Amino acid sequence: MQTRTIRTKNLFTKNKITAHTHTIDTKGNRSLNIEDVTLEEIAQEILSLYKDKKYVEIKNIFEEINPADIATVFEEFSEEQSILLFRLLPKEEAADTFVELDSETQEAMIRAFSDNELKEVIDELYLDDTVDIIEEMPATIVKRILKNTDSQTRASINTLLKYPEDSAGSIMTPEFVDLKTNTTVEDAFKRIRRTGVDKETVYTCYVTDASRHLIGVTTVKELLLHDYDDKIEELMETNVIYVNTHDDKEEAAKLFGKYNFLALPVVDMEQRLVGIITVDDAIDVIEEENTEDIHKMNAIVRNTEKPYLKIGIFETWKSRIPWLMLLMVSATFTGMIITAFESKLSALIILTSFIPMLMDTGGNSGGQASATIIRALSLDEVDFEDIFKILWKEVRVGFVCGLSLAVVNFVKVLLIDKLLLGTDGITLKVDLVISLTLVIEIIFAKAVGCSLPVFAKKLKFDPAVMASPFITTIVDAISLLVYFGLATAILHI
């Protein structure tokens, strides 16, 4: 008896997939049970069937799996194997799976497709998904894709491609359900049934006039709750929230979280409805922007959308070396400060051993403040007008944090460094210099860390650029100046 485990679509838990387990006997009869199974186990099952050339069994498994999970399973196979498996998918499911694949696999498949196969896939895709694929493909592939689309689709694709990369227009789809004010609920349902099959969403319907100006919005829920004879103008919401085609796509994506939208209308300069942004595209934008911010905050130039393991060594080098080079050069300033106080350090060598701790603490303090403010800026919780409130708060936080660390450090240096370890050169005055430096440098670090991102946004720069690596370099220099200044004043060296 052969047993295999496959997942029913859309049933999944955090770490495992709730699956139907089919037990197949020698006569082909099945019994059905429920259990948990991972995608890795599904991939192994498919691999085993693939080796035995049991393609019908593989096709049956695919019929039970969500397209996003099929794409994940494909990652376990070579390009040649993935192409063969892809051809086992039903036409609609094949298109949904194709969208979920990474760009390299998509390109390999397109090269392997016949023109007829390519046309079948493209015809099943929503326009915004087609545009996303085209933007990732080389010119030869783009030319072939466009060759296998009809003239109307090509015109729509070219229109979407003309919008700036970071604009709302670049992520919208022109496939939506529109209604007129004098349409009855009954006629609205007829229109949804007739045209909805080609629309990305049918739940939210938009009301336009004869010139396609956006004048209202309604939902299928509202339609269901009204009589068939009621007119759309009687139940539509006229206070419509929308974005312009040239508005920033990140700002558009934020509206989904604020208003719990499933779709957001996009209008042109003349307030004509030209498309909608759906929640799945908004999630993609948020994920992309968060990834970009994380890279910037860690001094990495993000220049590809490929998964980590598929990025080559040279590409990774190119993304990291610019900031590393800049930060290395900027670190020259800290070296110059240490050199300037070289004679004072030689007079009291023990001061040198505490430099790494002071610099690290200052950098970490500044990084905390910058991360908090960058996040607040991205959520529109603060803006440039709040700069003095932010500074006053962070200075007070810096004082409390600095004082706490200074007290602990003062006791630690005396008890551990001096008494327990017997380190030479530690005196009460040396301990005082170190502890006072902590208080002052942390106050400065918090002030620098919170203010630079705010000023960066005011100057139309990405606040994430002013994150930890950049701020750490500035704070390091400040820490050394404070440290040597206090040492000179208190220790008279």
mmCIF file of N, CA and C in Angstrom, residues 361-479:
data_model
loop_
_atom_site.group_PDB
_atom_site.id
_atom_site.type_symbol
_atom_site.label_atom_id
_atom_site.label_comp_id
_atom_site.label_asym_id
_atom_site.label_seq_id
_atom_site.Cartn_x
_atom_site.Cartn_y
_atom_site.Cartn_z
ATOM 1 N N THR A 361 29.262 51.787 23.228
ATOM 2 C CA THR A 361 28.083 52.229 23.973
ATOM 3 C C THR A 361 27.447 53.449 23.321
ATOM 4 N N GLY A 362 28.275 54.397 22.901
ATOM 5 C CA GLY A 362 27.747 55.580 22.216
ATOM 6 C C GLY A 362 27.063 55.229 20.912
ATOM 7 N N GLY A 363 27.703 54.347 20.116
ATOM 8 C CA GLY A 363 27.108 53.930 18.844
ATOM 9 C C GLY A 363 25.793 53.201 19.034
ATOM 10 N N ASN A 364 25.743 52.325 20.034
ATOM 11 C CA ASN A 364 24.501 51.592 20.305
ATOM 12 C C ASN A 364 23.380 52.530 20.753
ATOM 13 N N SER A 365 23.718 53.523 21.558
ATOM 14 C CA SER A 365 22.714 54.488 22.033
ATOM 15 C C SER A 365 22.150 55.306 20.867
ATOM 16 N N GLY A 366 23.037 55.745 19.998
ATOM 17 C CA GLY A 366 22.578 56.502 18.831
ATOM 18 C C GLY A 366 21.744 55.642 17.901
ATOM 19 N N GLY A 367 22.137 54.369 17.748
ATOM 20 C CA GLY A 367 21.380 53.453 16.897
ATOM 21 C C GLY A 367 19.976 53.208 17.415
ATOM 22 N N GLN A 368 19.827 53.104 18.737
ATOM 23 C CA GLN A 368 18.492 52.935 19.317
ATOM 24 C C GLN A 368 17.583 54.115 18.990
ATOM 25 N N ALA A 369 18.109 55.303 19.176
ATOM 26 C CA ALA A 369 17.310 56.507 18.915
ATOM 27 C C ALA A 369 16.941 56.623 17.439
ATOM 28 N N SER A 370 17.911 56.361 16.557
ATOM 29 C CA SER A 370 17.649 56.493 15.119
ATOM 30 C C SER A 370 16.620 55.475 14.649
ATOM 31 N N ALA A 371 16.726 54.230 15.139
ATOM 32 C CA ALA A 371 15.764 53.198 14.728
ATOM 33 C C ALA A 371 14.350 53.572 15.149
ATOM 34 N N THR A 372 14.218 54.098 16.369
ATOM 35 C CA THR A 372 12.898 54.495 16.881
ATOM 36 C C THR A 372 12.302 55.628 16.053
ATOM 37 N N ILE A 373 13.121 56.629 15.741
ATOM 38 C CA ILE A 373 12.622 57.794 14.996
ATOM 39 C C ILE A 373 12.347 57.443 13.535
ATOM 40 N N ILE A 374 13.189 56.610 12.927
ATOM 41 C CA ILE A 374 12.951 56.200 11.537
ATOM 42 C C ILE A 374 11.619 55.481 11.429
ATOM 43 N N ARG A 375 11.337 54.618 12.395
ATOM 44 C CA ARG A 375 10.058 53.910 12.395
ATOM 45 C C ARG A 375 8.898 54.882 12.591
ATOM 46 N N ALA A 376 9.062 55.832 13.505
ATOM 47 C CA ALA A 376 8.005 56.823 13.753
ATOM 48 C C ALA A 376 7.755 57.682 12.515
ATOM 49 N N LEU A 377 8.824 58.018 11.799
ATOM 50 C CA LEU A 377 8.680 58.797 10.567
ATOM 51 C C LEU A 377 7.937 58.002 9.500
ATOM 52 N N SER A 378 8.243 56.718 9.390
ATOM 53 C CA SER A 378 7.594 55.889 8.371
ATOM 54 C C SER A 378 6.106 55.709 8.654
ATOM 55 N N LEU A 379 5.715 55.792 9.933
ATOM 56 C CA LEU A 379 4.310 55.660 10.311
ATOM 57 C C LEU A 379 3.609 57.008 10.427
ATOM 58 N N ASP A 380 4.342 58.078 10.073
ATOM 59 C CA ASP A 380 3.799 59.440 10.140
ATOM 60 C C ASP A 380 3.394 59.832 11.558
ATOM 61 N N GLU A 381 4.080 59.280 12.554
ATOM 62 C CA GLU A 381 3.813 59.642 13.942
ATOM 63 C C GLU A 381 4.490 60.950 14.323
ATOM 64 N N VAL A 382 5.576 61.299 13.622
ATOM 65 C CA VAL A 382 6.286 62.557 13.862
ATOM 66 C C VAL A 382 6.676 63.166 12.529
ATOM 67 N N ASP A 383 6.960 64.452 12.541
ATOM 68 C CA ASP A 383 7.485 65.124 11.355
ATOM 69 C C ASP A 383 8.467 66.207 11.798
ATOM 70 N N PHE A 384 8.930 67.028 10.847
ATOM 71 C CA PHE A 384 9.977 68.004 11.141
ATOM 72 C C PHE A 384 9.542 69.019 12.202
ATOM 73 N N GLU A 385 8.253 69.331 12.247
ATOM 74 C CA GLU A 385 7.759 70.308 13.222
ATOM 75 C C GLU A 385 7.916 69.802 14.665
ATOM 76 N N ASP A 386 8.101 68.509 14.824
ATOM 77 C CA ASP A 386 8.232 67.923 16.162
ATOM 78 C C ASP A 386 9.689 67.790 16.601
ATOM 79 N N ILE A 387 10.619 68.371 15.864
ATOM 80 C CA ILE A 387 12.045 68.166 16.114
ATOM 81 C C ILE A 387 12.459 68.549 17.535
ATOM 82 N N PHE A 388 11.940 69.657 18.047
ATOM 83 C CA PHE A 388 12.343 70.097 19.392
ATOM 84 C C PHE A 388 11.733 69.198 20.478
ATOM 85 N N LYS A 389 10.510 68.728 20.251
ATOM 86 C CA LYS A 389 9.907 67.774 21.186
ATOM 87 C C LYS A 389 10.708 66.474 21.209
ATOM 88 N N ILE A 390 11.120 66.045 20.015
ATOM 89 C CA ILE A 390 11.895 64.808 19.913
ATOM 90 C C ILE A 390 13.241 64.955 20.617
ATOM 91 N N LEU A 391 13.912 66.067 20.337
ATOM 92 C CA LEU A 391 15.218 66.300 20.948
ATOM 93 C C LEU A 391 15.125 66.377 22.476
ATOM 94 N N TRP A 392 14.126 67.094 22.968
ATOM 95 C CA TRP A 392 13.980 67.249 24.418
ATOM 96 C C TRP A 392 13.708 65.899 25.082
ATOM 97 N N LYS A 393 12.891 65.082 24.433
ATOM 98 C CA LYS A 393 12.604 63.760 24.989
ATOM 99 C C LYS A 393 13.859 62.882 24.985
ATOM 100 N N GLU A 394 14.562 62.836 23.860
ATOM 101 C CA GLU A 394 15.731 61.956 23.750
ATOM 102 C C GLU A 394 16.892 62.418 24.640
ATOM 103 N N VAL A 395 17.025 63.721 24.831
ATOM 104 C CA VAL A 395 18.071 64.222 25.737
ATOM 105 C C VAL A 395 17.792 63.749 27.157
ATOM 106 N N ARG A 396 16.532 63.816 27.575
ATOM 107 C CA ARG A 396 16.187 63.344 28.920
ATOM 108 C C ARG A 396 16.367 61.831 29.038
ATOM 109 N N VAL A 397 15.973 61.106 27.970
ATOM 110 C CA VAL A 397 16.188 59.659 27.967
ATOM 111 C C VAL A 397 17.677 59.350 28.025
ATOM 112 N N GLY A 398 18.465 60.132 27.260
ATOM 113 C CA GLY A 398 19.913 59.944 27.258
ATOM 114 C C GLY A 398 20.534 60.183 28.616
ATOM 115 N N PHE A 399 20.027 61.193 29.323
ATOM 116 C CA PHE A 399 20.560 61.483 30.662
ATOM 117 C C PHE A 399 20.275 60.332 31.629
ATOM 118 N N VAL A 400 19.038 59.829 31.604
ATOM 119 C CA VAL A 400 18.669 58.733 32.508
ATOM 120 C C VAL A 400 19.455 57.471 32.165
ATOM 121 N N CYS A 401 19.545 57.153 30.858
ATOM 122 C CA CYS A 401 20.307 55.962 30.438
ATOM 123 C C CYS A 401 21.782 56.117 30.792
ATOM 124 N N GLY A 402 22.331 57.310 30.501
ATOM 125 C CA GLY A 402 23.743 57.556 30.771
ATOM 126 C C GLY A 402 24.060 57.468 32.250
ATOM 127 N N LEU A 403 23.184 58.054 33.072
ATOM 128 C CA LEU A 403 23.401 58.024 34.519
ATOM 129 C C LEU A 403 23.355 56.590 35.048
ATOM 130 N N SER A 404 22.415 55.802 34.542
ATOM 131 C CA SER A 404 22.294 54.404 34.976
ATOM 132 C C SER A 404 23.555 53.617 34.616
ATOM 133 N N LEU A 405 24.006 53.771 33.378
ATOM 134 C CA LEU A 405 25.205 53.054 32.943
ATOM 135 C C LEU A 405 26.443 53.538 33.692
ATOM 136 N N ALA A 406 26.500 54.857 33.965
ATOM 137 C CA ALA A 406 27.668 55.418 34.656
ATOM 138 C C ALA A 406 27.791 54.863 36.071
ATOM 139 N N VAL A 407 26.667 54.760 36.769
ATOM 140 C CA VAL A 407 26.692 54.231 38.146
ATOM 141 C C VAL A 407 27.167 52.780 38.147
ATOM 142 N N VAL A 408 26.582 51.974 37.245
ATOM 143 C CA VAL A 408 26.981 50.562 37.158
ATOM 144 C C VAL A 408 28.450 50.457 36.771
ATOM 145 N N ASN A 409 28.870 51.279 35.806
ATOM 146 C CA ASN A 409 30.262 51.220 35.351
ATOM 147 C C ASN A 409 31.231 51.657 36.454
ATOM 148 N N PHE A 410 30.850 52.689 37.219
ATOM 149 C CA PHE A 410 31.721 53.178 38.299
ATOM 150 C C PHE A 410 32.005 52.067 39.317
ATOM 151 N N VAL A 411 30.944 51.352 39.679
ATOM 152 C CA VAL A 411 31.092 50.252 40.642
ATOM 153 C C VAL A 411 31.862 49.098 40.023
ATOM 154 N N LYS A 412 31.556 48.791 38.785
ATOM 155 C CA LYS A 412 32.220 47.678 38.087
ATOM 156 C C LYS A 412 33.716 47.891 37.946
ATOM 157 N N VAL A 413 34.149 49.110 37.577
ATOM 158 C CA VAL A 413 35.573 49.406 37.408
ATOM 159 C C VAL A 413 36.325 49.258 38.727
ATOM 160 N N LEU A 414 35.702 49.751 39.809
ATOM 161 C CA LEU A 414 36.365 49.657 41.115
ATOM 162 C C LEU A 414 36.432 48.224 41.641
ATOM 163 N N LEU A 415 35.309 47.504 41.556
ATOM 164 C CA LEU A 415 35.251 46.170 42.148
ATOM 165 C C LEU A 415 35.915 45.094 41.280
ATOM 166 N N ILE A 416 35.646 45.145 39.984
ATOM 167 C CA ILE A 416 36.151 44.076 39.098
ATOM 168 C C ILE A 416 37.515 44.420 38.534
ATOM 169 N N ASP A 417 37.593 45.579 37.828
ATOM 170 C CA ASP A 417 38.855 45.939 37.161
ATOM 171 C C ASP A 417 39.977 46.205 38.167
ATOM 172 N N LYS A 418 39.669 46.970 39.230
ATOM 173 C CA LYS A 418 40.733 47.370 40.166
ATOM 174 C C LYS A 418 41.013 46.302 41.233
ATOM 175 N N LEU A 419 39.937 45.890 41.961
ATOM 176 C CA LEU A 419 40.146 44.975 43.082
ATOM 177 C C LEU A 419 40.277 43.514 42.656
ATOM 178 N N LEU A 420 39.370 43.036 41.802
ATOM 179 C CA LEU A 420 39.380 41.626 41.425
ATOM 180 C C LEU A 420 40.481 41.291 40.419
ATOM 181 N N LEU A 421 40.566 42.099 39.349
ATOM 182 C CA LEU A 421 41.568 41.835 38.308
ATOM 183 C C LEU A 421 42.905 42.491 38.593
ATOM 184 N N GLY A 422 42.911 43.472 39.489
ATOM 185 C CA GLY A 422 44.155 44.135 39.852
ATOM 186 C C GLY A 422 44.776 44.941 38.733
ATOM 187 N N THR A 423 43.941 45.550 37.884
ATOM 188 C CA THR A 423 44.447 46.351 36.767
ATOM 189 C C THR A 423 45.160 47.591 37.288
ATOM 190 N N ASP A 424 46.375 47.813 36.790
ATOM 191 C CA ASP A 424 47.166 48.968 37.216
ATOM 192 C C ASP A 424 46.622 50.260 36.617
ATOM 193 N N GLY A 425 46.786 51.347 37.328
ATOM 194 C CA GLY A 425 46.473 52.674 36.795
ATOM 195 C C GLY A 425 45.070 53.149 37.067
ATOM 196 N N ILE A 426 44.191 52.302 37.610
ATOM 197 C CA ILE A 426 42.816 52.718 37.868
ATOM 198 C C ILE A 426 42.733 53.441 39.211
ATOM 199 N N THR A 427 42.255 54.654 39.161
ATOM 200 C CA THR A 427 42.041 55.460 40.358
ATOM 201 C C THR A 427 40.615 55.971 40.358
ATOM 202 N N LEU A 428 40.220 56.595 41.451
ATOM 203 C CA LEU A 428 38.873 57.164 41.507
ATOM 204 C C LEU A 428 38.661 58.212 40.426
ATOM 205 N N LYS A 429 39.709 59.005 40.150
ATOM 206 C CA LYS A 429 39.592 60.038 39.120
ATOM 207 C C LYS A 429 39.447 59.422 37.728
ATOM 208 N N VAL A 430 40.199 58.355 37.453
ATOM 209 C CA VAL A 430 40.089 57.670 36.158
ATOM 210 C C VAL A 430 38.674 57.099 36.006
ATOM 211 N N ASP A 431 38.194 56.472 37.073
ATOM 212 C CA ASP A 431 36.840 55.919 37.058
ATOM 213 C C ASP A 431 35.808 57.015 36.828
ATOM 214 N N LEU A 432 36.029 58.176 37.446
ATOM 215 C CA LEU A 432 35.108 59.303 37.283
ATOM 216 C C LEU A 432 35.092 59.795 35.841
ATOM 217 N N VAL A 433 36.274 59.865 35.210
ATOM 218 C CA VAL A 433 36.365 60.306 33.806
ATOM 219 C C VAL A 433 35.555 59.373 32.904
ATOM 220 N N ILE A 434 35.725 58.080 33.102
ATOM 221 C CA ILE A 434 35.021 57.094 32.274
ATOM 222 C C ILE A 434 33.509 57.214 32.468
ATOM 223 N N SER A 435 33.073 57.317 33.709
ATOM 224 C CA SER A 435 31.647 57.360 34.005
ATOM 225 C C SER A 435 30.997 58.648 33.515
ATOM 226 N N LEU A 436 31.674 59.782 33.700
ATOM 227 C CA LEU A 436 31.143 61.052 33.191
ATOM 228 C C LEU A 436 31.065 61.049 31.667
ATOM 229 N N THR A 437 32.062 60.436 31.030
ATOM 230 C CA THR A 437 32.049 60.325 29.564
ATOM 231 C C THR A 437 30.814 59.566 29.096
ATOM 232 N N LEU A 438 30.470 58.502 29.814
ATOM 233 C CA LEU A 438 29.272 57.726 29.454
ATOM 234 C C LEU A 438 28.020 58.597 29.476
ATOM 235 N N VAL A 439 27.856 59.397 30.506
ATOM 236 C CA VAL A 439 26.665 60.240 30.621
ATOM 237 C C VAL A 439 26.592 61.227 29.456
ATOM 238 N N ILE A 440 27.708 61.928 29.228
ATOM 239 C CA ILE A 440 27.712 62.996 28.211
ATOM 240 C C ILE A 440 27.589 62.418 26.808
ATOM 241 N N GLU A 441 28.326 61.329 26.517
ATOM 242 C CA GLU A 441 28.304 60.787 25.155
ATOM 243 C C GLU A 441 26.944 60.191 24.811
ATOM 244 N N ILE A 442 26.276 59.593 25.787
ATOM 245 C CA ILE A 442 24.968 59.003 25.503
ATOM 246 C C ILE A 442 23.931 60.091 25.244
ATOM 247 N N ILE A 443 24.011 61.200 25.959
ATOM 248 C CA ILE A 443 23.116 62.327 25.685
ATOM 249 C C ILE A 443 23.331 62.831 24.257
ATOM 250 N N PHE A 444 24.607 63.016 23.882
ATOM 251 C CA PHE A 444 24.911 63.460 22.513
ATOM 252 C C PHE A 444 24.465 62.416 21.490
ATOM 253 N N ALA A 445 24.702 61.148 21.785
ATOM 254 C CA ALA A 445 24.350 60.072 20.852
ATOM 255 C C ALA A 445 22.849 60.034 20.599
ATOM 256 N N LYS A 446 22.057 60.164 21.655
ATOM 257 C CA LYS A 446 20.604 60.177 21.498
ATOM 258 C C LYS A 446 20.151 61.380 20.671
ATOM 259 N N ALA A 447 20.781 62.522 20.923
ATOM 260 C CA ALA A 447 20.411 63.738 20.188
ATOM 261 C C ALA A 447 20.742 63.605 18.705
ATOM 262 N N VAL A 448 21.933 63.104 18.416
ATOM 263 C CA VAL A 448 22.345 62.916 17.018
ATOM 264 C C VAL A 448 21.472 61.855 16.349
ATOM 265 N N GLY A 449 21.254 60.735 17.059
ATOM 266 C CA GLY A 449 20.481 59.630 16.492
ATOM 267 C C GLY A 449 19.051 59.986 16.165
ATOM 268 N N CYS A 450 18.437 60.858 16.944
ATOM 269 C CA CYS A 450 17.044 61.215 16.687
ATOM 270 C C CYS A 450 16.895 62.360 15.701
ATOM 271 N N SER A 451 17.867 63.243 15.625
ATOM 272 C CA SER A 451 17.727 64.436 14.781
ATOM 273 C C SER A 451 18.112 64.206 13.323
ATOM 274 N N LEU A 452 19.157 63.418 13.070
ATOM 275 C CA LEU A 452 19.601 63.227 11.689
ATOM 276 C C LEU A 452 18.524 62.636 10.776
ATOM 277 N N PRO A 453 17.789 61.581 11.197
ATOM 278 C CA PRO A 453 16.719 61.076 10.321
ATOM 279 C C PRO A 453 15.647 62.121 10.031
ATOM 280 N N VAL A 454 15.320 62.959 11.026
ATOM 281 C CA VAL A 454 14.294 63.989 10.823
ATOM 282 C C VAL A 454 14.773 65.017 9.799
ATOM 283 N N PHE A 455 16.017 65.446 9.928
ATOM 284 C CA PHE A 455 16.569 66.404 8.965
ATOM 285 C C PHE A 455 16.693 65.780 7.582
ATOM 286 N N ALA A 456 17.026 64.495 7.538
ATOM 287 C CA ALA A 456 17.153 63.804 6.252
ATOM 288 C C ALA A 456 15.818 63.801 5.513
ATOM 289 N N LYS A 457 14.730 63.501 6.227
ATOM 290 C CA LYS A 457 13.422 63.500 5.585
ATOM 291 C C LYS A 457 13.021 64.897 5.143
ATOM 292 N N LYS A 458 13.379 65.898 5.931
ATOM 293 C CA LYS A 458 13.066 67.282 5.561
ATOM 294 C C LYS A 458 13.773 67.660 4.271
ATOM 295 N N LEU A 459 14.975 67.137 4.071
ATOM 296 C CA LEU A 459 15.766 67.422 2.865
ATOM 297 C C LEU A 459 15.472 66.460 1.732
ATOM 298 N N LYS A 460 14.386 65.648 1.882
ATOM 299 C CA LYS A 460 13.931 64.710 0.855
ATOM 300 C C LYS A 460 14.873 63.528 0.669
ATOM 301 N N PHE A 461 15.660 63.199 1.697
ATOM 302 C CA PHE A 461 16.478 62.000 1.673
ATOM 303 C C PHE A 461 15.746 60.898 2.434
ATOM 304 N N ASP A 462 16.134 59.658 2.179
ATOM 305 C CA ASP A 462 15.560 58.545 2.924
ATOM 306 C C ASP A 462 16.131 58.546 4.336
ATOM 307 N N PRO A 463 15.288 58.641 5.373
ATOM 308 C CA PRO A 463 15.790 58.653 6.755
ATOM 309 C C PRO A 463 16.622 57.426 7.108
ATOM 310 N N ALA A 464 16.366 56.292 6.438
ATOM 311 C CA ALA A 464 17.091 55.066 6.755
ATOM 312 C C ALA A 464 18.580 55.196 6.481
ATOM 313 N N VAL A 465 18.942 56.129 5.576
ATOM 314 C CA VAL A 465 20.357 56.338 5.266
ATOM 315 C C VAL A 465 21.109 56.816 6.503
ATOM 316 N N MET A 466 20.388 57.534 7.378
ATOM 317 C CA MET A 466 21.013 58.092 8.577
ATOM 318 C C MET A 466 20.955 57.115 9.751
ATOM 319 N N ALA A 467 21.013 55.846 9.475
ATOM 320 C CA ALA A 467 20.888 54.848 10.531
ATOM 321 C C ALA A 467 22.239 54.492 11.120
ATOM 322 N N SER A 468 22.273 53.365 11.794
ATOM 323 C CA SER A 468 23.385 52.989 12.669
ATOM 324 C C SER A 468 24.793 53.247 12.137
ATOM 325 N N PRO A 469 25.185 52.728 10.952
ATOM 326 C CA PRO A 469 26.587 52.906 10.541
ATOM 327 C C PRO A 469 27.018 54.366 10.448
ATOM 328 N N PHE A 470 26.164 55.200 9.845
ATOM 329 C CA PHE A 470 26.506 56.606 9.666
ATOM 330 C C PHE A 470 26.544 57.331 11.011
ATOM 331 N N ILE A 471 25.527 57.084 11.827
ATOM 332 C CA ILE A 471 25.451 57.742 13.130
ATOM 333 C C ILE A 471 26.580 57.276 14.033
ATOM 334 N N THR A 472 26.920 55.988 13.964
ATOM 335 C CA THR A 472 27.993 55.447 14.799
ATOM 336 C C THR A 472 29.307 56.168 14.543
ATOM 337 N N THR A 473 29.593 56.467 13.286
ATOM 338 C CA THR A 473 30.832 57.171 12.953
ATOM 339 C C THR A 473 30.884 58.548 13.605
ATOM 340 N N ILE A 474 29.756 59.272 13.555
ATOM 341 C CA ILE A 474 29.703 60.604 14.166
ATOM 342 C C ILE A 474 29.837 60.504 15.684
ATOM 343 N N VAL A 475 29.101 59.562 16.277
ATOM 344 C CA VAL A 475 29.111 59.413 17.735
ATOM 345 C C VAL A 475 30.484 58.974 18.232
ATOM 346 N N ASP A 476 31.177 58.146 17.468
ATOM 347 C CA ASP A 476 32.532 57.717 17.856
ATOM 348 C C ASP A 476 33.458 58.919 18.022
ATOM 349 N N ALA A 477 33.376 59.837 17.060
ATOM 350 C CA ALA A 477 34.225 61.027 17.124
ATOM 351 C C ALA A 477 33.864 61.889 18.337
ATOM 352 N N ILE A 478 32.549 62.052 18.574
ATOM 353 C CA ILE A 478 32.109 62.846 19.728
ATOM 354 C C ILE A 478 32.567 62.197 21.032
ATOM 355 N N SER A 479 32.453 60.884 21.119
ATOM 356 C CA SER A 479 32.831 60.157 22.335
ATOM 357 C C SER A 479 34.304 60.361 22.661
#
